Amino acid sequence: MAKRILITDDALFMRVTLKNILTQNGYEVVGEAQNGAESVAMYKQLKPDLVTMDITMPEMDGIAALKEIKSIDPEATVVMCTAMGQKNMVVEAIQAGAKDFIVKPFQPDRVVEAVGKLLAA
Amino acid sequence: MKVEYIAPFAEAAVGVFEALIGMTPERGQLKVSPSMNTMQQINVVCGLTGQLEGIVVYGMSMITADKIASKMLGQPVITFDALAASAIAELGNMVSGHSSARLASLGYECDITPPTIIRGLNVSISTTDIPAIQIPLELPDLGVFELSVSLRQRVSLAAA
Ligand SMILES: [Mg+2]
């Protein structure tokens, strides 16, 4: 069965881009959240195998959403996917439990590699 | 507003265009205005908060926005719809994100707000009395992507 992924990004363009990359590589995109709060709610409901998480979003940012998801499910697999590449941000996300950190703009291969590695087991 | 604040944005924009659409823009002449205003049709506005605060605006013509969005989407943009607008807004977000990483390495930790698109000619965005510095980036065949940066050091820090 295809692994189930929840995409989180406030930009329609990014959701469409990520969905195309993931579905073309055999993954099922089970949800598309437009902000952190939606992502947390959809995580509880959908229990996806992996979450892609933008950081800069209205309502609730991706770092706050990551922390909430990890408190609901410490085993959650969350990959940050953001334009913000500063060291502090990467360190904070990894310490909060993010499994990988992809900086936008990315090549499709970078996403496929990161997701493939995390969902291989 | 210090001139040194704009270099990270110009460098970030060049890097983002190279990675995103494989094009290297050419930097034009720097210009200073007493306040933030834009003569462009499509403007992406991002806020900065943290050790530097203010706004940055990425302006371009409708034709240039259509052409850039077409490259980002890998298909021609016929009308500037929600998807095309979102691509252009995200382009602004990427430039702001990479700029904040560059500013962090210069010692200014900043966060960015989600981008907003403002359409219309001769828009004046007077949230502050901080002067704006503009720099046009010329993209071959696509047109001009204009950076306008209006930032100041957070008052408590400047006084410290
Ligand atoms: Mg975003």
mmCIF file of C-alpha atoms and ligand atoms in Angstrom:
data_model
loop_
_atom_site.group_PDB
_atom_site.id
_atom_site.type_symbol
_atom_site.label_atom_id
_atom_site.label_comp_id
_atom_site.label_asym_id
_atom_site.label_seq_id
_atom_site.Cartn_x
_atom_site.Cartn_y
_atom_site.Cartn_z
ATOM 1 C CA MET A 1 0.000 0.000 0.000
ATOM 2 C CA ALA A 2 1.205 3.474 -0.828
ATOM 3 C CA LYS A 3 2.632 5.491 2.058
ATOM 4 C CA ARG A 4 0.332 8.324 3.112
ATOM 5 C CA ILE A 5 1.580 11.908 3.230
ATOM 6 C CA LEU A 6 0.126 15.145 4.621
ATOM 7 C CA ILE A 7 1.391 18.313 2.911
ATOM 8 C CA THR A 8 1.501 21.575 4.891
ATOM 9 C CA ASP A 9 2.113 24.890 3.097
ATOM 10 C CA ASP A 10 0.217 28.170 2.861
ATOM 11 C CA ALA A 11 1.162 28.564 -0.830
ATOM 12 C CA LEU A 12 -1.109 26.775 -3.314
ATOM 13 C CA PHE A 13 1.863 26.695 -5.695
ATOM 14 C CA MET A 14 3.944 24.697 -3.202
ATOM 15 C CA ARG A 15 1.109 22.292 -2.383
ATOM 16 C CA VAL A 16 0.588 21.577 -6.094
ATOM 17 C CA THR A 17 4.337 21.174 -6.705
ATOM 18 C CA LEU A 18 4.836 18.827 -3.743
ATOM 19 C CA LYS A 19 1.737 16.814 -4.572
ATOM 20 C CA ASN A 20 2.937 16.279 -8.151
ATOM 21 C CA ILE A 21 6.385 15.153 -7.022
ATOM 22 C CA LEU A 22 5.022 12.796 -4.372
ATOM 23 C CA THR A 23 2.231 11.208 -6.399
ATOM 24 C CA GLN A 24 4.544 10.728 -9.386
ATOM 25 C CA ASN A 25 6.799 8.757 -7.055
ATOM 26 C CA GLY A 26 4.129 6.425 -5.783
ATOM 27 C CA TYR A 27 3.029 8.189 -2.592
ATOM 28 C CA GLU A 28 -0.532 9.001 -1.655
ATOM 29 C CA VAL A 29 -1.193 12.617 -0.616
ATOM 30 C CA VAL A 30 -3.986 12.221 1.915
ATOM 31 C CA GLY A 31 -4.299 15.849 2.952
ATOM 32 C CA GLU A 32 -3.204 19.404 2.180
ATOM 33 C CA ALA A 33 -3.070 21.780 5.140
ATOM 34 C CA GLN A 34 -2.771 25.536 4.577
ATOM 35 C CA ASN A 35 -1.395 26.464 7.999
ATOM 36 C CA GLY A 36 -0.033 24.896 11.158
ATOM 37 C CA ALA A 37 -3.367 24.649 12.947
ATOM 38 C CA GLU A 38 -4.941 22.822 10.005
ATOM 39 C CA SER A 39 -1.954 20.502 9.865
ATOM 40 C CA VAL A 40 -2.304 19.528 13.531
ATOM 41 C CA ALA A 41 -6.049 18.878 13.114
ATOM 42 C CA MET A 42 -5.495 16.867 9.939
ATOM 43 C CA TYR A 43 -2.672 14.912 11.553
ATOM 44 C CA LYS A 44 -4.978 13.728 14.358
ATOM 45 C CA GLN A 45 -7.671 12.763 11.878
ATOM 46 C CA LEU A 46 -5.543 11.190 9.123
ATOM 47 C CA LYS A 47 -2.550 9.713 10.991
ATOM 48 C CA PRO A 48 -0.293 10.037 7.920
ATOM 49 C CA ASP A 49 3.046 8.219 7.570
ATOM 50 C CA LEU A 50 4.831 11.522 6.941
ATOM 51 C CA VAL A 51 4.141 15.257 7.123
ATOM 52 C CA THR A 52 5.840 17.965 5.039
ATOM 53 C CA MET A 53 5.896 21.188 7.046
ATOM 54 C CA ASP A 54 6.406 24.746 5.798
ATOM 55 C CA ILE A 55 7.495 27.265 8.460
ATOM 56 C CA THR A 56 6.261 30.705 7.373
ATOM 57 C CA MET A 57 2.464 30.423 7.465
ATOM 58 C CA PRO A 58 -0.453 32.430 8.890
ATOM 59 C CA GLU A 59 -2.463 31.241 11.946
ATOM 60 C CA MET A 60 0.153 28.844 13.323
ATOM 61 C CA ASP A 61 3.701 28.601 11.977
ATOM 62 C CA GLY A 62 5.399 25.325 11.136
ATOM 63 C CA ILE A 63 7.662 25.185 14.180
ATOM 64 C CA ALA A 64 4.679 25.482 16.536
ATOM 65 C CA ALA A 65 2.761 22.881 14.511
ATOM 66 C CA LEU A 66 5.755 20.518 14.557
ATOM 67 C CA LYS A 67 5.901 20.760 18.362
ATOM 68 C CA GLU A 68 2.161 20.091 18.697
ATOM 69 C CA ILE A 69 2.264 17.108 16.381
ATOM 70 C CA LYS A 70 5.251 15.639 18.237
ATOM 71 C CA SER A 71 3.425 16.082 21.552
ATOM 72 C CA ILE A 72 0.391 14.222 20.151
ATOM 73 C CA ASP A 73 2.546 11.528 18.548
ATOM 74 C CA PRO A 74 6.258 11.382 19.492
ATOM 75 C CA GLU A 75 6.795 8.924 16.614
ATOM 76 C CA ALA A 76 5.490 11.362 13.981
ATOM 77 C CA THR A 77 7.734 11.768 10.915
ATOM 78 C CA VAL A 78 7.861 15.446 10.009
ATOM 79 C CA VAL A 79 10.066 16.939 7.280
ATOM 80 C CA MET A 80 10.473 20.716 7.263
ATOM 81 C CA CYS A 81 10.173 22.289 3.838
ATOM 82 C CA THR A 82 10.869 26.004 4.082
ATOM 83 C CA ALA A 83 12.562 29.018 2.540
ATOM 84 C CA MET A 84 14.224 29.838 5.872
ATOM 85 C CA GLY A 85 17.629 28.206 6.036
ATOM 86 C CA GLN A 86 19.298 29.983 8.954
ATOM 87 C CA LYS A 87 21.163 27.785 11.419
ATOM 88 C CA ASN A 88 18.965 28.704 14.394
ATOM 89 C CA MET A 89 15.856 27.628 12.539
ATOM 90 C CA VAL A 90 17.347 24.296 11.466
ATOM 91 C CA VAL A 91 18.611 23.603 14.993
ATOM 92 C CA GLU A 92 15.253 24.486 16.557
ATOM 93 C CA ALA A 93 13.355 22.232 14.128
ATOM 94 C CA ILE A 94 15.702 19.272 14.569
ATOM 95 C CA GLN A 95 15.631 19.664 18.362
ATOM 96 C CA ALA A 96 11.824 19.730 18.207
ATOM 97 C CA GLY A 97 11.914 16.399 16.397
ATOM 98 C CA ALA A 98 11.932 17.186 12.652
ATOM 99 C CA LYS A 99 13.530 14.309 10.727
ATOM 100 C CA ASP A 100 14.879 16.363 7.808
ATOM 101 C CA PHE A 101 15.057 19.978 6.632
ATOM 102 C CA ILE A 102 14.570 20.876 2.985
ATOM 103 C CA VAL A 103 15.261 24.464 1.901
ATOM 104 C CA LYS A 104 13.125 25.956 -0.897
ATOM 105 C CA PRO A 105 13.561 26.214 -3.782
ATOM 106 C CA PHE A 106 14.375 22.513 -4.057
ATOM 107 C CA GLN A 107 14.964 20.034 -6.831
ATOM 108 C CA PRO A 108 12.327 17.243 -6.936
ATOM 109 C CA ASP A 109 15.108 14.697 -6.307
ATOM 110 C CA ARG A 110 15.852 16.250 -2.921
ATOM 111 C CA VAL A 111 12.256 15.669 -1.789
ATOM 112 C CA VAL A 112 12.113 12.133 -3.204
ATOM 113 C CA GLU A 113 15.407 11.254 -1.511
ATOM 114 C CA ALA A 114 14.388 12.630 1.900
ATOM 115 C CA VAL A 115 10.922 11.047 1.884
ATOM 116 C CA GLY A 116 12.201 7.762 0.459
ATOM 117 C CA LYS A 117 14.854 7.433 3.147
ATOM 118 C CA LEU A 118 12.369 8.111 5.974
ATOM 119 C CA LEU A 119 9.637 5.834 4.636
ATOM 120 C CA ALA A 120 11.890 2.992 3.511
ATOM 121 C CA ALA A 121 11.464 0.950 6.673
ATOM 122 C CA MET B 1 17.872 52.288 6.949
ATOM 123 C CA LYS B 2 21.420 51.261 6.158
ATOM 124 C CA VAL B 3 22.542 50.483 2.607
ATOM 125 C CA GLU B 4 24.163 47.288 3.930
ATOM 126 C CA TYR B 5 20.697 45.832 4.607
ATOM 127 C CA ILE B 6 19.881 45.533 0.907
ATOM 128 C CA ALA B 7 22.880 43.442 -0.210
ATOM 129 C CA PRO B 8 21.599 40.230 1.451
ATOM 130 C CA PHE B 9 18.287 40.635 -0.409
ATOM 131 C CA ALA B 10 19.940 41.185 -3.789
ATOM 132 C CA GLU B 11 22.267 38.206 -3.236
ATOM 133 C CA ALA B 12 19.376 36.031 -2.047
ATOM 134 C CA ALA B 13 17.254 36.974 -5.065
ATOM 135 C CA VAL B 14 20.063 36.081 -7.481
ATOM 136 C CA GLY B 15 20.518 32.699 -5.771
ATOM 137 C CA VAL B 16 16.779 31.952 -5.739
ATOM 138 C CA PHE B 17 16.353 32.811 -9.447
ATOM 139 C CA GLU B 18 19.323 30.631 -10.345
ATOM 140 C CA ALA B 19 17.993 27.644 -8.376
ATOM 141 C CA LEU B 20 14.351 28.120 -9.297
ATOM 142 C CA ILE B 21 14.370 29.003 -12.987
ATOM 143 C CA GLY B 22 18.023 28.705 -13.967
ATOM 144 C CA MET B 23 18.475 32.406 -14.723
ATOM 145 C CA THR B 24 20.962 34.909 -13.351
ATOM 146 C CA PRO B 25 19.522 38.415 -13.029
ATOM 147 C CA GLU B 26 21.694 41.459 -13.538
ATOM 148 C CA ARG B 27 21.733 44.055 -10.794
ATOM 149 C CA GLY B 28 20.862 47.604 -11.790
ATOM 150 C CA GLN B 29 21.342 51.000 -10.198
ATOM 151 C CA LEU B 30 20.509 51.440 -6.518
ATOM 152 C CA LYS B 31 17.968 54.135 -5.666
ATOM 153 C CA VAL B 32 16.892 55.697 -2.367
ATOM 154 C CA SER B 33 13.359 56.977 -1.703
ATOM 155 C CA PRO B 34 12.126 58.809 1.389
ATOM 156 C CA SER B 35 9.403 56.205 1.900
ATOM 157 C CA MET B 36 8.251 52.849 0.579
ATOM 158 C CA ASN B 37 6.349 53.125 -2.673
ATOM 159 C CA THR B 38 6.156 51.087 -5.825
ATOM 160 C CA MET B 39 5.247 51.856 -9.424
ATOM 161 C CA GLN B 40 4.858 48.192 -10.267
ATOM 162 C CA GLN B 41 1.623 46.349 -11.133
ATOM 163 C CA ILE B 42 2.287 43.246 -9.048
ATOM 164 C CA ASN B 43 3.861 43.617 -5.620
ATOM 165 C CA VAL B 44 4.722 40.948 -3.086
ATOM 166 C CA VAL B 45 4.947 42.433 0.390
ATOM 167 C CA CYS B 46 6.741 40.648 3.239
ATOM 168 C CA GLY B 47 7.269 41.877 6.775
ATOM 169 C CA LEU B 48 10.418 41.362 8.799
ATOM 170 C CA THR B 49 10.439 41.178 12.571
ATOM 171 C CA GLY B 50 13.285 40.613 14.988
ATOM 172 C CA GLN B 51 16.582 42.440 15.202
ATOM 173 C CA LEU B 52 15.707 44.218 11.957
ATOM 174 C CA GLU B 53 12.110 45.245 11.395
ATOM 175 C CA GLY B 54 10.215 46.689 8.467
ATOM 176 C CA ILE B 55 9.016 45.574 5.078
ATOM 177 C CA VAL B 56 10.378 44.401 1.783
ATOM 178 C CA VAL B 57 8.463 44.631 -1.491
ATOM 179 C CA TYR B 58 9.166 42.668 -4.669
ATOM 180 C CA GLY B 59 7.619 44.504 -7.619
ATOM 181 C CA MET B 60 7.210 43.606 -11.267
ATOM 182 C CA SER B 61 4.968 44.231 -14.266
ATOM 183 C CA MET B 62 2.042 41.914 -14.969
ATOM 184 C CA ILE B 63 3.865 40.614 -18.048
ATOM 185 C CA THR B 64 6.960 39.791 -16.002
ATOM 186 C CA ALA B 65 4.842 38.134 -13.283
ATOM 187 C CA ASP B 66 3.130 35.981 -15.933
ATOM 188 C CA LYS B 67 6.472 35.007 -17.458
ATOM 189 C CA ILE B 68 8.101 34.129 -14.123
ATOM 190 C CA ALA B 69 5.030 32.172 -12.970
ATOM 191 C CA SER B 70 5.033 30.270 -16.290
ATOM 192 C CA LYS B 71 8.637 29.212 -15.649
ATOM 193 C CA MET B 72 7.867 28.203 -12.063
ATOM 194 C CA LEU B 73 4.782 26.204 -13.065
ATOM 195 C CA GLY B 74 6.331 24.661 -16.172
ATOM 196 C CA GLN B 75 3.311 25.687 -18.220
ATOM 197 C CA PRO B 76 2.210 28.985 -19.799
ATOM 198 C CA VAL B 77 0.142 31.281 -17.595
ATOM 199 C CA ILE B 78 -2.808 32.563 -19.630
ATOM 200 C CA THR B 79 -4.474 34.525 -16.846
ATOM 201 C CA PHE B 80 -2.884 35.586 -13.587
ATOM 202 C CA ASP B 81 -5.052 33.248 -11.492
ATOM 203 C CA ALA B 82 -4.764 32.028 -7.894
ATOM 204 C CA LEU B 83 -2.094 29.477 -8.780
ATOM 205 C CA ALA B 84 0.067 32.023 -10.648
ATOM 206 C CA ALA B 85 -0.369 34.589 -7.854
ATOM 207 C CA SER B 86 0.608 31.952 -5.322
ATOM 208 C CA ALA B 87 3.756 31.117 -7.308
ATOM 209 C CA ILE B 88 4.792 34.786 -7.349
ATOM 210 C CA ALA B 89 3.988 35.178 -3.637
ATOM 211 C CA GLU B 90 6.053 32.087 -2.862
ATOM 212 C CA LEU B 91 8.929 33.466 -4.938
ATOM 213 C CA GLY B 92 8.852 36.513 -2.632
ATOM 214 C CA ASN B 93 8.747 34.228 0.400
ATOM 215 C CA MET B 94 11.781 32.309 -0.867
ATOM 216 C CA VAL B 95 13.796 35.495 -1.425
ATOM 217 C CA SER B 96 12.808 36.746 2.044
ATOM 218 C CA GLY B 97 13.702 33.397 3.616
ATOM 219 C CA HIS B 98 17.125 33.286 1.996
ATOM 220 C CA SER B 99 17.668 36.947 2.906
ATOM 221 C CA SER B 100 16.881 36.252 6.545
ATOM 222 C CA ALA B 101 19.447 33.438 6.523
ATOM 223 C CA ARG B 102 22.017 35.878 5.127
ATOM 224 C CA LEU B 103 21.034 38.550 7.659
ATOM 225 C CA ALA B 104 21.386 35.955 10.453
ATOM 226 C CA SER B 105 24.953 35.263 9.367
ATOM 227 C CA LEU B 106 25.609 39.023 9.638
ATOM 228 C CA GLY B 107 24.285 38.955 13.206
ATOM 229 C CA TYR B 108 20.667 40.041 12.603
ATOM 230 C CA GLU B 109 18.181 37.325 13.582
ATOM 231 C CA CYS B 110 14.880 38.016 11.841
ATOM 232 C CA ASP B 111 11.624 36.227 11.190
ATOM 233 C CA ILE B 112 9.501 36.853 8.107
ATOM 234 C CA THR B 113 5.741 37.162 7.744
ATOM 235 C CA PRO B 114 3.753 35.332 5.054
ATOM 236 C CA PRO B 115 3.707 37.237 1.739
ATOM 237 C CA THR B 116 0.789 39.348 0.565
ATOM 238 C CA ILE B 117 0.224 40.397 -3.039
ATOM 239 C CA ILE B 118 -0.804 43.972 -3.735
ATOM 240 C CA ARG B 119 -1.885 44.845 -7.255
ATOM 241 C CA GLY B 120 -1.996 48.335 -8.682
ATOM 242 C CA LEU B 121 0.214 51.067 -9.993
ATOM 243 C CA ASN B 122 1.827 53.684 -7.815
ATOM 244 C CA VAL B 123 1.123 52.042 -4.495
ATOM 245 C CA SER B 124 2.528 53.818 -1.512
ATOM 246 C CA ILE B 125 2.979 51.641 1.556
ATOM 247 C CA SER B 126 3.562 54.028 4.376
ATOM 248 C CA THR B 127 3.623 51.911 7.485
ATOM 249 C CA THR B 128 6.790 53.584 8.658
ATOM 250 C CA ASP B 129 8.856 56.665 8.076
ATOM 251 C CA ILE B 130 11.891 54.573 7.197
ATOM 252 C CA PRO B 131 13.426 55.410 3.807
ATOM 253 C CA ALA B 132 13.389 52.666 1.187
ATOM 254 C CA ILE B 133 16.272 51.438 -0.936
ATOM 255 C CA GLN B 134 15.412 49.952 -4.301
ATOM 256 C CA ILE B 135 17.435 47.832 -6.642
ATOM 257 C CA PRO B 136 16.184 46.522 -10.004
ATOM 258 C CA LEU B 137 17.183 43.025 -11.065
ATOM 259 C CA GLU B 138 16.983 42.527 -14.822
ATOM 260 C CA LEU B 139 16.038 39.027 -15.927
ATOM 261 C CA PRO B 140 16.897 38.233 -19.558
ATOM 262 C CA ASP B 141 13.646 38.091 -21.618
ATOM 263 C CA LEU B 142 11.455 38.247 -18.503
ATOM 264 C CA GLY B 143 11.796 41.853 -17.403
ATOM 265 C CA VAL B 144 12.601 43.619 -14.164
ATOM 266 C CA PHE B 145 12.149 42.231 -10.644
ATOM 267 C CA GLU B 146 12.480 45.208 -8.330
ATOM 268 C CA LEU B 147 13.546 44.863 -4.712
ATOM 269 C CA SER B 148 12.482 47.580 -2.269
ATOM 270 C CA VAL B 149 13.753 47.270 1.262
ATOM 271 C CA SER B 150 12.720 49.454 4.177
ATOM 272 C CA LEU B 151 14.207 48.243 7.449
ATOM 273 C CA ARG B 152 15.544 49.566 10.685
ATOM 274 C CA GLN B 153 17.277 48.071 13.637
ATOM 275 C CA ARG B 154 14.881 47.371 16.481
ATOM 276 C CA VAL B 155 14.767 50.498 18.582
ATOM 277 C CA SER B 156 15.706 48.822 21.872
ATOM 278 C CA LEU B 157 18.754 47.287 20.207
ATOM 279 C CA ALA B 158 19.847 50.463 18.486
ATOM 280 C CA ALA B 159 19.723 52.272 21.816
ATOM 281 C CA ALA B 160 21.595 49.535 23.675
HETATM 282 MG MG MG C 1 4.874 29.643 3.570
#
